Short mmCIF file of N, CA and C and ligand atoms in Angstrom, two decimals:
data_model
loop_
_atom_site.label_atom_id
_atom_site.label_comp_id
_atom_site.label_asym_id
_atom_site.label_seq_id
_atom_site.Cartn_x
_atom_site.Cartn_y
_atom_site.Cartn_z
N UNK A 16 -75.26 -167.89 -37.73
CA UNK A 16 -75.81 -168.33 -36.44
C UNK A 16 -74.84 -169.27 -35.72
N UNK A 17 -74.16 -170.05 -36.36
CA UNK A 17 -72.91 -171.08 -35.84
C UNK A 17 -72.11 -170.34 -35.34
N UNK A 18 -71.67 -169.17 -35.93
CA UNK A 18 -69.93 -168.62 -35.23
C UNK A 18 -71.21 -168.17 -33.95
N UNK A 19 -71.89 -167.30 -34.13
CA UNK A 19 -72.19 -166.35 -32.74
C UNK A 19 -72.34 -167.63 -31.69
N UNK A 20 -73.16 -169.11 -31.68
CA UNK A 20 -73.26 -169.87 -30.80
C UNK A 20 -71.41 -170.59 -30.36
N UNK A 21 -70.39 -170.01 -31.23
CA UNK A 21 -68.99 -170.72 -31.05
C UNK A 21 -68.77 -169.46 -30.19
N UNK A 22 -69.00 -168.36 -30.51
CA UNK A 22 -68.55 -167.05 -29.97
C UNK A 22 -69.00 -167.38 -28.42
N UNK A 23 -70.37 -167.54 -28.29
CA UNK A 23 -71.05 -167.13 -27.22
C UNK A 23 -70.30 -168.72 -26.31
N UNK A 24 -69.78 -169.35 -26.71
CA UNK A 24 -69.10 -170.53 -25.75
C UNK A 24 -67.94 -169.74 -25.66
N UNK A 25 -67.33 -169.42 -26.18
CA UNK A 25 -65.60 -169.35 -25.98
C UNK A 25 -65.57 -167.64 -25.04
N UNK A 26 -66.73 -167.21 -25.45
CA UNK A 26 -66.99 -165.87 -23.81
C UNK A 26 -67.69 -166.56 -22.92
N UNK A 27 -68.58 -167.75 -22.91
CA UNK A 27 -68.49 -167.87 -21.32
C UNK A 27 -67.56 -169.06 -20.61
N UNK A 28 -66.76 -170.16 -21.68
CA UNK A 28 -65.23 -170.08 -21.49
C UNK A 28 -64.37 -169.34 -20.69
N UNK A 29 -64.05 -168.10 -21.08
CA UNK A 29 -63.66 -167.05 -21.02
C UNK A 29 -64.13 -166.25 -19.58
N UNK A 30 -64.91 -166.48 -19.35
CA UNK A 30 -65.40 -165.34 -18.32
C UNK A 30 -65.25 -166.34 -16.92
N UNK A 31 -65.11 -167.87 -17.24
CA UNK A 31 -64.67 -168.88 -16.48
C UNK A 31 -63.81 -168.61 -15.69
N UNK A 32 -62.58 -168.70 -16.41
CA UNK A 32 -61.66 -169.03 -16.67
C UNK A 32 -60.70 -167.68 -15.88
N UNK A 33 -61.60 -166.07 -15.96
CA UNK A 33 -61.29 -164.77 -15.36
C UNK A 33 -61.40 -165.14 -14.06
N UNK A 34 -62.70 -165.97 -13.99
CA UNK A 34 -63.58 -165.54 -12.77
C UNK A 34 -62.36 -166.52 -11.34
N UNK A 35 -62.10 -167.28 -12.04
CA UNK A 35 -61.27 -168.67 -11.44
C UNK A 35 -60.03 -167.97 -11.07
N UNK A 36 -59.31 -167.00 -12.28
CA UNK A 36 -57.59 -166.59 -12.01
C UNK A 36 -57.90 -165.49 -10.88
N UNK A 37 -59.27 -165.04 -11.34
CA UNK A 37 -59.52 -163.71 -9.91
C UNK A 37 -59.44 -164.38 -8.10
N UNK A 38 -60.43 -165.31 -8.40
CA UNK A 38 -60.46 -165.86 -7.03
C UNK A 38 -59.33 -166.80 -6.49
N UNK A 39 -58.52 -166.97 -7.23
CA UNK A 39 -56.95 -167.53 -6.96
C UNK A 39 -56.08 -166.12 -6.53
N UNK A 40 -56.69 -165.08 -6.94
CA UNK A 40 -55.20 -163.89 -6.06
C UNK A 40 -55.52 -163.57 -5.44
N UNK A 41 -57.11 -163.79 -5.17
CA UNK A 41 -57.71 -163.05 -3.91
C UNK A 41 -57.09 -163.84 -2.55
N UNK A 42 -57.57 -165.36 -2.85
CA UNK A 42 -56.77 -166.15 -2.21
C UNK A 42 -55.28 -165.98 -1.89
N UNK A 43 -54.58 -165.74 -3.00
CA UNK A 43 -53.42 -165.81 -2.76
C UNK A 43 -52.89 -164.57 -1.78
N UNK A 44 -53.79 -163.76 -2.20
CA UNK A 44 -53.30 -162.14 -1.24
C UNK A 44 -54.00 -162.46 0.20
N UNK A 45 -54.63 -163.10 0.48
CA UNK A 45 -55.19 -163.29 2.24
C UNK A 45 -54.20 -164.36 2.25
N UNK A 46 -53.74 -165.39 1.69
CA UNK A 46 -52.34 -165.84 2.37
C UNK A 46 -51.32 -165.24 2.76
N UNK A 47 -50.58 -163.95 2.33
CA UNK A 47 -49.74 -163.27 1.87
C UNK A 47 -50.16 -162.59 3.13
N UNK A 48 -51.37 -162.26 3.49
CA UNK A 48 -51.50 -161.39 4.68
C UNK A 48 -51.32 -161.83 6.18
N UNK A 49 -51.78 -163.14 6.07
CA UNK A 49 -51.73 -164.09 7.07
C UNK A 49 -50.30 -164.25 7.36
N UNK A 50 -49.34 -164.51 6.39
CA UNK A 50 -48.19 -164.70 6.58
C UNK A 50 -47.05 -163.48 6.96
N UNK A 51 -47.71 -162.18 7.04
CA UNK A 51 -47.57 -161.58 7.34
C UNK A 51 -47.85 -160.28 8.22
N UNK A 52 -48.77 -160.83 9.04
CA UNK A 52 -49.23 -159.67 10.50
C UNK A 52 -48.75 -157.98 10.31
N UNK A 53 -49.64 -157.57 10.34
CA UNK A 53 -49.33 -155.99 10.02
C UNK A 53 -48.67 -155.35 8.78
N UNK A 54 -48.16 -156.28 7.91
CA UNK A 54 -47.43 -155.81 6.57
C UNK A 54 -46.31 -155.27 6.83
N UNK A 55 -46.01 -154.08 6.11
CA UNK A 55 -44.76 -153.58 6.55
C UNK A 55 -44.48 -152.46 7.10
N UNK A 56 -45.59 -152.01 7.78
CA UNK A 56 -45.04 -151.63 9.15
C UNK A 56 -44.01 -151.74 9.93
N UNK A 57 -43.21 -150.32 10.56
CA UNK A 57 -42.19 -150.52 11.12
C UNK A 57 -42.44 -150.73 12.60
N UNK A 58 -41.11 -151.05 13.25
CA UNK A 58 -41.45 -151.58 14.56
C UNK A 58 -41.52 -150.85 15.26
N UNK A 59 -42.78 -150.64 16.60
CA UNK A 59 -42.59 -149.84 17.49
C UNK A 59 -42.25 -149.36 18.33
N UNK A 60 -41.77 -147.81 18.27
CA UNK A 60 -40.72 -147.23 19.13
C UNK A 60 -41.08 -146.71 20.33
N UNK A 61 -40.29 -147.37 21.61
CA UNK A 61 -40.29 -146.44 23.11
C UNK A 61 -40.58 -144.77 23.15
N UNK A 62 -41.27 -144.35 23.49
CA UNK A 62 -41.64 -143.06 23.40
C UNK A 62 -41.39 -142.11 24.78
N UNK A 63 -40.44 -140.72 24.64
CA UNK A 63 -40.11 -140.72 26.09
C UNK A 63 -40.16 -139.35 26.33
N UNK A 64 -40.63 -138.93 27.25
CA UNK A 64 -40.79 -137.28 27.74
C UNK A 64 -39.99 -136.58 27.85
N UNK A 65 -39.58 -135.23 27.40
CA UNK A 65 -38.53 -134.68 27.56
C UNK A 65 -38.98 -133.97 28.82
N UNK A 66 -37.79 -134.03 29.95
CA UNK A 66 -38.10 -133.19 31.24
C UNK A 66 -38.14 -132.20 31.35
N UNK A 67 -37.53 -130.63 30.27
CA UNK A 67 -38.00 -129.72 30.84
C UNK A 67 -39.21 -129.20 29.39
N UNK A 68 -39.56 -129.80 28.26
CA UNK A 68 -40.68 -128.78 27.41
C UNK A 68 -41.33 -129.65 27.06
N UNK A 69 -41.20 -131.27 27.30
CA UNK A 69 -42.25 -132.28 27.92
C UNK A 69 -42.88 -132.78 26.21
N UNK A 70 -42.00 -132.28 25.55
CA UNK A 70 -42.06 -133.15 23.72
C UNK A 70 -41.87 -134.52 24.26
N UNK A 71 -42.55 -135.43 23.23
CA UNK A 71 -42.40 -136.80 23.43
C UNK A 71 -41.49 -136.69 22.15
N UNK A 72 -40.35 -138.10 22.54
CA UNK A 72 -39.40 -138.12 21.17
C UNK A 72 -39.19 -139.69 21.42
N UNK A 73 -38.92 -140.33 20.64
CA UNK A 73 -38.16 -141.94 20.63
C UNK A 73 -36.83 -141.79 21.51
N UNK A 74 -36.78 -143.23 22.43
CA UNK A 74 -35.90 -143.29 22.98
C UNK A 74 -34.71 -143.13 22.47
N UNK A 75 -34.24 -143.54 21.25
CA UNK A 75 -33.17 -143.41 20.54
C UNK A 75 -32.73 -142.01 20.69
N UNK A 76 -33.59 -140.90 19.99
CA UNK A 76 -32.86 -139.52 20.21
C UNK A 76 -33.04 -138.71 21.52
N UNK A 77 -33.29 -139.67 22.56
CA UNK A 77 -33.57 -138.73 23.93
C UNK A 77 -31.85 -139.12 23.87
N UNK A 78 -31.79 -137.35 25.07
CA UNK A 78 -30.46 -137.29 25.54
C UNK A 78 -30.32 -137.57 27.13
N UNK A 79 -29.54 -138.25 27.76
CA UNK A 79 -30.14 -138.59 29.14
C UNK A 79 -29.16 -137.39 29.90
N UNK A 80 -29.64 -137.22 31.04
CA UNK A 80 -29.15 -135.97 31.64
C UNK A 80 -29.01 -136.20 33.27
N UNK A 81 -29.10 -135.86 34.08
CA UNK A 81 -29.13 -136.12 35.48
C UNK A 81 -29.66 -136.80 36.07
N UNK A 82 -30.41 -137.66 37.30
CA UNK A 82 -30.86 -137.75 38.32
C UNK A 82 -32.03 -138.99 36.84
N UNK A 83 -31.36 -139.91 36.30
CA UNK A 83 -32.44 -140.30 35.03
C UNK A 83 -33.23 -139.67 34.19
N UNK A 84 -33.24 -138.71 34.06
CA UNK A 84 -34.08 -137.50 33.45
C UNK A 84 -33.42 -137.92 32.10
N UNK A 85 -34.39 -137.40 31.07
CA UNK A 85 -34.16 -137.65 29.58
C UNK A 85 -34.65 -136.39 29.08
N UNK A 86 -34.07 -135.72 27.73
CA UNK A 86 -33.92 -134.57 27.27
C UNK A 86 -34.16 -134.77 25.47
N UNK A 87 -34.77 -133.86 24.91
CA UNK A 87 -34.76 -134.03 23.54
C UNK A 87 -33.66 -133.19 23.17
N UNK A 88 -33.43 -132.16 23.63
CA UNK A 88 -32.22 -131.41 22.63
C UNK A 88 -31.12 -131.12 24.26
N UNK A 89 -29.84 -130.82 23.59
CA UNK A 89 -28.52 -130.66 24.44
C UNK A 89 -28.76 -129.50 25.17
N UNK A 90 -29.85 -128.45 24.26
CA UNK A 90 -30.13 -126.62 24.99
C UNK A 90 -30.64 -127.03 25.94
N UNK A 91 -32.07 -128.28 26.18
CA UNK A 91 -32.98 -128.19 27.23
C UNK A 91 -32.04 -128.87 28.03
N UNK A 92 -31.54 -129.98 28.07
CA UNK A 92 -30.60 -130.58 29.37
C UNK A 92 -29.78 -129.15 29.76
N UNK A 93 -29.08 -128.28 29.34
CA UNK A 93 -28.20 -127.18 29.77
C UNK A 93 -29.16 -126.18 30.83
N UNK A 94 -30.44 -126.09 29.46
CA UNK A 94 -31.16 -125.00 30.60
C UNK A 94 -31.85 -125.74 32.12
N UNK A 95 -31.79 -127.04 32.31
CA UNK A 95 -33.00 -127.52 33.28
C UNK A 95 -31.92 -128.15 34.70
N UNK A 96 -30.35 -127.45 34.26
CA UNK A 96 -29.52 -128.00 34.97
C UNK A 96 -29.15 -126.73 36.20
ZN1 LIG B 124 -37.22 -130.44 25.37
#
């Protein structure tokens, strides 16, 4: 009857002691979030119409072409010229 009443302390000891390291990462992970807005998500890209088949592509791979007009591939600037 002694060990089970030593037992039955050192599990709810124990279940303390879980309950405490749990609610410390929970914590620690809503800091972690706070300190970081959106996670890691990349940054967002200009999005731009191609003038003659009207695909949207990132500014980066538009090709610019005449009169300000922007192009996704070198064929459509050739054909819309
Ligand atoms: Zn196009």
């Amino acid at each position: 009857m002694k060990y089970l009443l030593v037992l039955l302390v050192l599990w709810v000891a124990f279940a303390i002691w879980r309950n405490g390291r749990r609610r410390e990462e929970v914590e620690r992970a809503k800091r972690h979030q706070q300190q970081q807005p959106g996670g890691a998500l990349p940054e967002p890209q200009a999005m731009i119409r191609c003038a003659h088949c009207g695909l949207h592509l990132p500014a980066a791979d538009a090709l610019p072409g005449k009169d300000g007009k922007v192009y996704c591939s070198a064929a459509h600037r050739q054909a819309d010229q």
